[in-house]
Short mmCIF file of C-alpha atoms in Angstrom, two decimals:
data_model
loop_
_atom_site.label_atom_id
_atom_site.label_comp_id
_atom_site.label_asym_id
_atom_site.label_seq_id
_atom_site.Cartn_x
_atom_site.Cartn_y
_atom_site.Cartn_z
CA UNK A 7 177.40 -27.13 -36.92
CA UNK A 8 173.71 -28.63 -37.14
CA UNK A 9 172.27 -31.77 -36.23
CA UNK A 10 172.39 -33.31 -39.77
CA UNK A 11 176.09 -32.52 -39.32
CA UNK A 12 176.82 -34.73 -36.54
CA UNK A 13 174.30 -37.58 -36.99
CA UNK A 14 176.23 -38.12 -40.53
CA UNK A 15 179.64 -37.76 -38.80
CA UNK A 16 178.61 -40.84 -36.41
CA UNK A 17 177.54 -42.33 -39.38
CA UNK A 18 180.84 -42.44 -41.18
CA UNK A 19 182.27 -43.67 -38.48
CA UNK A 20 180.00 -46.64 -37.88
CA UNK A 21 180.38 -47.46 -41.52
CA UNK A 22 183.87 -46.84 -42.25
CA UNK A 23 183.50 -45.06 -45.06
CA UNK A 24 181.93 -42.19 -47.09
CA UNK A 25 179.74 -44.44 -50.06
CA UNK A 26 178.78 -46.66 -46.99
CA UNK A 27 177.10 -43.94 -44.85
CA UNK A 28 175.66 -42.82 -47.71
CA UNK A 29 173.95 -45.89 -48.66
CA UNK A 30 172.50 -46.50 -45.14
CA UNK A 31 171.64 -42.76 -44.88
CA UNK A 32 169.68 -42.70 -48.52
CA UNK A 33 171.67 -39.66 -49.86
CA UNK A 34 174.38 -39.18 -51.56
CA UNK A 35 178.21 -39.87 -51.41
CA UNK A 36 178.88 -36.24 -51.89
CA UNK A 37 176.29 -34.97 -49.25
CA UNK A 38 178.00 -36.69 -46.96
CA UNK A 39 181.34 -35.10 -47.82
CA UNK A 40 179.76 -31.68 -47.56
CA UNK A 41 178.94 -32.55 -43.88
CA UNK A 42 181.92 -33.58 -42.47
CA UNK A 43 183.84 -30.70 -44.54
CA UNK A 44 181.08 -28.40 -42.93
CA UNK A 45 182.28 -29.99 -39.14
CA UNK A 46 186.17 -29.69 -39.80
CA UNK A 47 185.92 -26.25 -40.82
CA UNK A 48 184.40 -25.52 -38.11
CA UNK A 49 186.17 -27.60 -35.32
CA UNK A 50 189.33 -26.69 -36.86
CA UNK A 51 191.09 -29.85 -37.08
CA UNK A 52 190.66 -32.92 -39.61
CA UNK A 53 187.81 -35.80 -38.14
CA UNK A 54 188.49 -38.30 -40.69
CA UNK A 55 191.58 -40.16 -42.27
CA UNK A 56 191.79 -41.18 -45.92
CA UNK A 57 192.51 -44.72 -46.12
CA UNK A 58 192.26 -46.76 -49.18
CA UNK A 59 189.72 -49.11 -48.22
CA UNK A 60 187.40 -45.85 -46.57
CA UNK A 61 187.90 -43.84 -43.33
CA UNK A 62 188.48 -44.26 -39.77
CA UNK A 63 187.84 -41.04 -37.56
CA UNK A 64 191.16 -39.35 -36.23
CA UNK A 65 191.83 -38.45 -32.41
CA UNK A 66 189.60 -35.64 -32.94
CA UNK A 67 187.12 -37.12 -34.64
CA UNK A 68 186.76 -39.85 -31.75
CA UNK A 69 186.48 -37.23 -29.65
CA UNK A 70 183.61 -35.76 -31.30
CA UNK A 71 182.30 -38.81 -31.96
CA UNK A 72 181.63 -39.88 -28.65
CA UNK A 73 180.51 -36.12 -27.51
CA UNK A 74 177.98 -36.64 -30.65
CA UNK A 75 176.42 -39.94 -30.45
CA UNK A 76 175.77 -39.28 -26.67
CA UNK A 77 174.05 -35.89 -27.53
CA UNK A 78 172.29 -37.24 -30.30
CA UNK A 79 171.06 -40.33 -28.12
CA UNK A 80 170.08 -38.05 -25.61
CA UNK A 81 167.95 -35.84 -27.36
CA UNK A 82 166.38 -38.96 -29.88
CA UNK A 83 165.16 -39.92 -26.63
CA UNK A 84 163.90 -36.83 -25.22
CA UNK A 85 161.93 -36.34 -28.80
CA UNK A 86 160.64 -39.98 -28.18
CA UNK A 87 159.46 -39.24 -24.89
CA UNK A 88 157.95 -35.97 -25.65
CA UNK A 89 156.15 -37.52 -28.55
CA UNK A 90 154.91 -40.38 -26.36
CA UNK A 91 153.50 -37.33 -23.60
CA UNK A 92 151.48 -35.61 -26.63
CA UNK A 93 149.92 -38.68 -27.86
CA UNK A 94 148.95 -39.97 -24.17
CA UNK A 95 149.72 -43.47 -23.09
CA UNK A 96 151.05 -44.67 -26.75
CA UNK A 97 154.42 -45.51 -28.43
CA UNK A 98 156.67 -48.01 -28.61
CA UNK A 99 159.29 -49.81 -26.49
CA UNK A 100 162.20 -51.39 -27.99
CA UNK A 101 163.86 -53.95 -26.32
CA UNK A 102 167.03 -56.01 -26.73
CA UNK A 103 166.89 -59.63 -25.20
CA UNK A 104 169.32 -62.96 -25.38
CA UNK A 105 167.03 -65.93 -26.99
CA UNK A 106 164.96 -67.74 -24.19
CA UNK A 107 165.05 -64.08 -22.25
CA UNK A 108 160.79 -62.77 -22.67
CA UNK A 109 160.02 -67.16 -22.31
CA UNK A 110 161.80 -67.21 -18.75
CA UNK A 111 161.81 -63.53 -17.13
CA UNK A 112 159.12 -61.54 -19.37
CA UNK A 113 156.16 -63.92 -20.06
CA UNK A 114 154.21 -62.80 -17.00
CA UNK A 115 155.24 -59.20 -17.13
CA UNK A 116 154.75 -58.86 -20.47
CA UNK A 117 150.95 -60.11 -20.72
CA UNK A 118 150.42 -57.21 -17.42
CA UNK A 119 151.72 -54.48 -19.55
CA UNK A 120 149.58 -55.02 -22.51
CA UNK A 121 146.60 -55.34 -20.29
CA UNK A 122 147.50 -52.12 -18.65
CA UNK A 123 148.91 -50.73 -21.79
CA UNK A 124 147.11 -51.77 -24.75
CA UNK A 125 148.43 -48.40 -27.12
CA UNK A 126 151.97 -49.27 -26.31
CA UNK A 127 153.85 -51.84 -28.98
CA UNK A 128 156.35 -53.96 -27.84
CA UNK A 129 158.99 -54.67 -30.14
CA UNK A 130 162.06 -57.13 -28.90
CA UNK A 131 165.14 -57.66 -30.70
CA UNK A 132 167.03 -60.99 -30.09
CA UNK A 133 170.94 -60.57 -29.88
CA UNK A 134 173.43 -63.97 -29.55
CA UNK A 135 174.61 -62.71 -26.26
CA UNK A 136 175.30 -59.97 -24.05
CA UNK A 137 177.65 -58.28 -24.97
CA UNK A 138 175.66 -57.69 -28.37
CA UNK A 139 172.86 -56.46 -26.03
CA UNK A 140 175.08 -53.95 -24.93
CA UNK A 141 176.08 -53.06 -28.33
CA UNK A 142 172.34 -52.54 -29.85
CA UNK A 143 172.30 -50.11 -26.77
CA UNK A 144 174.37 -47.73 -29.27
CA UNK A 145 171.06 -47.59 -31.66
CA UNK A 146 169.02 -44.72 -30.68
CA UNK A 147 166.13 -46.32 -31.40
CA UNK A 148 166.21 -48.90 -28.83
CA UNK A 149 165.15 -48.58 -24.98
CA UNK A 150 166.68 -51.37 -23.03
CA UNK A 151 168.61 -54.45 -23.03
CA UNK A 152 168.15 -57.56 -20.15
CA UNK A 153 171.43 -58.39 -20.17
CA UNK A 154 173.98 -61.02 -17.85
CA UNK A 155 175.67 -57.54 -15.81
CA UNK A 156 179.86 -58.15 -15.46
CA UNK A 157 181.66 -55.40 -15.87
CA UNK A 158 180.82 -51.56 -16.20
CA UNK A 159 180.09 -50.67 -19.82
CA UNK A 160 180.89 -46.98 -21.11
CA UNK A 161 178.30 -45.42 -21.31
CA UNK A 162 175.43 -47.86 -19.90
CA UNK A 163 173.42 -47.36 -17.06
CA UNK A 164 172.99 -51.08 -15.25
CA UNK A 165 170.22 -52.00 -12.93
CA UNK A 166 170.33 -55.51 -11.38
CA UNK A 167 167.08 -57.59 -11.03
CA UNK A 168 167.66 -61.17 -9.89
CA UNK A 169 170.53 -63.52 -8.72
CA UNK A 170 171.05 -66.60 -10.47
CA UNK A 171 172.60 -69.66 -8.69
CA UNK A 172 174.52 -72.36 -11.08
CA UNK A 173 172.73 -75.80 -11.17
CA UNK A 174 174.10 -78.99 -12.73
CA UNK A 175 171.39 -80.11 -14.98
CA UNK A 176 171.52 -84.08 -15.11
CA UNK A 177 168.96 -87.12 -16.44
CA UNK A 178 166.74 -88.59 -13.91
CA UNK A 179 168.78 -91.67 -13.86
CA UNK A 180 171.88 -90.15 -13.75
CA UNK A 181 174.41 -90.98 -10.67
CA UNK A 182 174.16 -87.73 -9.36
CA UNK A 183 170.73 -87.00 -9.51
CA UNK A 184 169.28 -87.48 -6.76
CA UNK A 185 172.29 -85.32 -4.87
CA UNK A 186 171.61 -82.62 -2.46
CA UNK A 187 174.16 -80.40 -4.06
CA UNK A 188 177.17 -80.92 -6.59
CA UNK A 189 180.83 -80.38 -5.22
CA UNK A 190 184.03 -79.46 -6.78
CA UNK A 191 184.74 -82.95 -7.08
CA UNK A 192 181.83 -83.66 -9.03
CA UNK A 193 182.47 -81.02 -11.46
CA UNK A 194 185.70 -82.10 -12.08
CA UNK A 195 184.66 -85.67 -13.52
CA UNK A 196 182.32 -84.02 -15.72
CA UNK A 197 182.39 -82.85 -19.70
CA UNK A 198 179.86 -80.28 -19.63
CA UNK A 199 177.83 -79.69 -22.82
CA UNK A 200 178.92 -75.97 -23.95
CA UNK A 201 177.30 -73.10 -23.04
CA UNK A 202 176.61 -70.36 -26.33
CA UNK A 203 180.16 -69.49 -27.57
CA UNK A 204 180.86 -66.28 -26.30
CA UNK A 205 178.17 -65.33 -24.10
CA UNK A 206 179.06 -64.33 -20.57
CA UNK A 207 177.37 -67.42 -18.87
CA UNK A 208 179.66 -69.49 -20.65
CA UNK A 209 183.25 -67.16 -19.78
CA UNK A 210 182.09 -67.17 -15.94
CA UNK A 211 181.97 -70.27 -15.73
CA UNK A 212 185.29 -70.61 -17.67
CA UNK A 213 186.53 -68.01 -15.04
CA UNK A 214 185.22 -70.04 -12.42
CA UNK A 215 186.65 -73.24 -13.44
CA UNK A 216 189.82 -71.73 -13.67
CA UNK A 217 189.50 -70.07 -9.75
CA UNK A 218 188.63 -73.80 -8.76
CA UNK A 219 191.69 -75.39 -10.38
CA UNK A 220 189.24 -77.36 -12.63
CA UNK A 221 190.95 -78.42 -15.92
CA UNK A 222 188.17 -77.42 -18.23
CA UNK A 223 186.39 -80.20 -20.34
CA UNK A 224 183.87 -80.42 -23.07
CA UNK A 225 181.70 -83.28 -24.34
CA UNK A 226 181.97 -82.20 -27.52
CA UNK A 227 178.67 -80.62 -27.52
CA UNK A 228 177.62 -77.16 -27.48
CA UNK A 229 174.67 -74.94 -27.88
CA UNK A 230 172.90 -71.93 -28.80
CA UNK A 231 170.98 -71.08 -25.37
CA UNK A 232 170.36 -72.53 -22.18
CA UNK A 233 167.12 -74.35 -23.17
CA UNK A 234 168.68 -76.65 -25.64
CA UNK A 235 171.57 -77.48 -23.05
CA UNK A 236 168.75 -78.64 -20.36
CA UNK A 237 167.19 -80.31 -23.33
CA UNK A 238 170.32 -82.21 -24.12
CA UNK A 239 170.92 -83.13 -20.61
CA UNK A 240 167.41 -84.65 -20.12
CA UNK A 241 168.01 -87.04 -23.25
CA UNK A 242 171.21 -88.30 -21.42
CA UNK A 243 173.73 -86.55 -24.17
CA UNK A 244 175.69 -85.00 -21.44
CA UNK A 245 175.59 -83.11 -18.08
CA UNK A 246 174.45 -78.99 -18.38
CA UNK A 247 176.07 -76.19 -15.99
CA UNK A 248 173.56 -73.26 -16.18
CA UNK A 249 171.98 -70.61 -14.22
CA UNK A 250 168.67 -71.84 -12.76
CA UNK A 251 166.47 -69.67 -14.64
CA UNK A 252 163.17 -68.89 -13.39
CA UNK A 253 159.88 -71.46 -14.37
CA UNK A 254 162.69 -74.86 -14.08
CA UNK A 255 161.85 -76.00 -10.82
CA UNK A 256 158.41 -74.67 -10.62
CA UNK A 257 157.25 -76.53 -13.80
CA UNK A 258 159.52 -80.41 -13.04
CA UNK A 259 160.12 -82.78 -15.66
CA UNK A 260 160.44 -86.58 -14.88
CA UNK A 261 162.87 -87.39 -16.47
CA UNK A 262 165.45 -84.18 -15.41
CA UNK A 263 167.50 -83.04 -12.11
CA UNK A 264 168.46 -80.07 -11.14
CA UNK A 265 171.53 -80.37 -8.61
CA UNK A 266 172.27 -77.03 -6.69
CA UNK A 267 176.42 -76.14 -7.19
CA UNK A 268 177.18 -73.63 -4.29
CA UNK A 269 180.94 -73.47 -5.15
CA UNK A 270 180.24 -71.10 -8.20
CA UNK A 271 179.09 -67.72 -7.84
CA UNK A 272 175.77 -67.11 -9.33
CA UNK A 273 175.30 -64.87 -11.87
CA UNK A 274 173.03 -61.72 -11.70
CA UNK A 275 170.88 -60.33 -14.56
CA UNK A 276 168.99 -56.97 -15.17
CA UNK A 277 168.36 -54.02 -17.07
CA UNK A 278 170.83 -52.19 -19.05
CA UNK A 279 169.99 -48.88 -20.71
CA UNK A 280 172.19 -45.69 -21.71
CA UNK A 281 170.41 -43.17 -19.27
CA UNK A 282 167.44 -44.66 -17.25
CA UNK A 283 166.28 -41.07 -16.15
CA UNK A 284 165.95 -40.81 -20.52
CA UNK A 285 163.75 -43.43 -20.88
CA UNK A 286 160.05 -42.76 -22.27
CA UNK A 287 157.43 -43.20 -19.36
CA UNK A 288 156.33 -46.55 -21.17
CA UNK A 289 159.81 -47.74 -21.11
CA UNK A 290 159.74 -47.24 -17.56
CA UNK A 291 156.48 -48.64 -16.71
CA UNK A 292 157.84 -52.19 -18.54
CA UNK A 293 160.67 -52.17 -17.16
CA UNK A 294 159.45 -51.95 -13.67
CA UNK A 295 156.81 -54.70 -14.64
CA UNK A 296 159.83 -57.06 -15.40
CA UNK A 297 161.92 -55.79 -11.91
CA UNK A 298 158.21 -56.79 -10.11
CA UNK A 299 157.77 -59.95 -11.60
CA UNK A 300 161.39 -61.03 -11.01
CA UNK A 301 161.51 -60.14 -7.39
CA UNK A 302 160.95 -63.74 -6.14
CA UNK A 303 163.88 -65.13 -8.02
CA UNK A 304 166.91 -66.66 -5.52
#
């Protein structure tokens, strides 16, 4: 069993079939083969099962699976970081973020780790939502994810950063702007514009509703990130539910309220990563940059 072995297993299972793997691995379809015959001889027991439109990996192929692509992610990084040692303060981070993620927790941290490390590239991949952060995790080749932390993830290492309380985001001339704080009742008159389909913002405060005994509503609106839904509100299109992100209050616009709503629980957000004590010293060093600069937020 060698390493080629295993990294083309995991890739006929991420593909779902032999010519797939193939094409993403730049050999050929019979290579391939040859490797995962090579692994069930030697395991013993068939990995894959023949089905006419590829392969899917059998109960003892998922087994291996998993056992391999948490090896192979292990040691990827290891080489990464032992690389990074021998060519001094150098290398590359790769990070997964949500859209308006670097504008609103990064922008400050990341302009103090170039100054401090100018050999080390930054390279940030934007995902739809969180839960495809938490996917990209299973790429080797990435570092870290910022993602909105719910539930424990397989196979992820979570580290919170900051708390996020819910504010209703309303027009300056709006009835309930100038409000001290939003209530139940308020919420329930309103037809929020939608939070990003899918994301976990938008099924907490689903959740929420629900735990309130709000009937939820839509205005027929929704959007692809927070931004555009304060954007929308401040036009007057509709009222916004989001998480008061960091940079809102401290930079006001005239025409836009926030309105504090302490009946939902805020959300947290943080780091996500598949082994933090595996992560290159540079990886490190930014993502401690981020935790620093995101102390201060409620």
């Amino acid at each position: 069993m060698t390493l080629d072995d295993l990294r083309v297993f995991v890739a006929v299972c991420h593909a779902g079939s032999l010519s797939a793997a193939a094409r993403d691995l730049g050999c050929t379809q019979s290579a391939v083969s040859q490797h995962v015959r090579r692994l069930e001889r030697e395991v013993g027991v068939g990995l894959v099962e023949r089905q006419p439109r590829g392969v899917v990996p059998t109960r003892a192929g998922r087994v291996l699976q998993r056992a391999a692509e948490e090896g192979l992610s292990g040691l990827d990084l290891a080489l990464r970081t032992l690389g990074e040692i021998a060519r001094g303060d150098g290398g590359v981070v790769r990070i997964a973020t949500g859209s308006v993620t670097v504008r609103h927790f990064m922008a400050p941290a990341v302009a103090e780790f170039r100054r401090l490390h100018p050999r080390v590239s930054l390279e940030f991949r934007t995902e739809s939502s969180s839960r495809s952060c938490f996917a990209a995790l299973q790429d080797p080749g990435l570092d870290l994810a910022w993602v909105t932390q719910d539930a424990p993830v397989r196979g992820v290492e979570q580290r919170p950063v900051a708390r996020l309380p819910w504010v209703l985001a309303v027009a300056a001339d709006d009835e309930l702007a100038g409000r001290a704080r939003a209530e139940v009742a308020d919420l329930a008159g309103l037809r929020p514009i939608g939070l990003p389909e899918g994301s976990t913002s938008r099924l907490r405060l689903e959740s929420a509703y629900a735990e309130l005994g709000i009937a939820a509503a839509s205005s027929g609106t929704s959007v692809a990130d927070w931004d555009t839904a304060v954007l929308l509100a401040e036009l007057g299109v509709g009222h916004a539910i989001v998480p008061d992100l960091p940079g809102w209050r401290a930079n006001p616009r005239p025409g836009l309220c926030f309105v504090p709503v302490p009946a939902l629980e805020p959300l947290t957000v943080g780091w996500a990563a598949r082994r933090w004590e595996n992560l290159s010293p540079s990886a490190r060093a930014f993502a401690e940059t981020v935790v620093r600069h995101n102390t201060t937020t409620p």
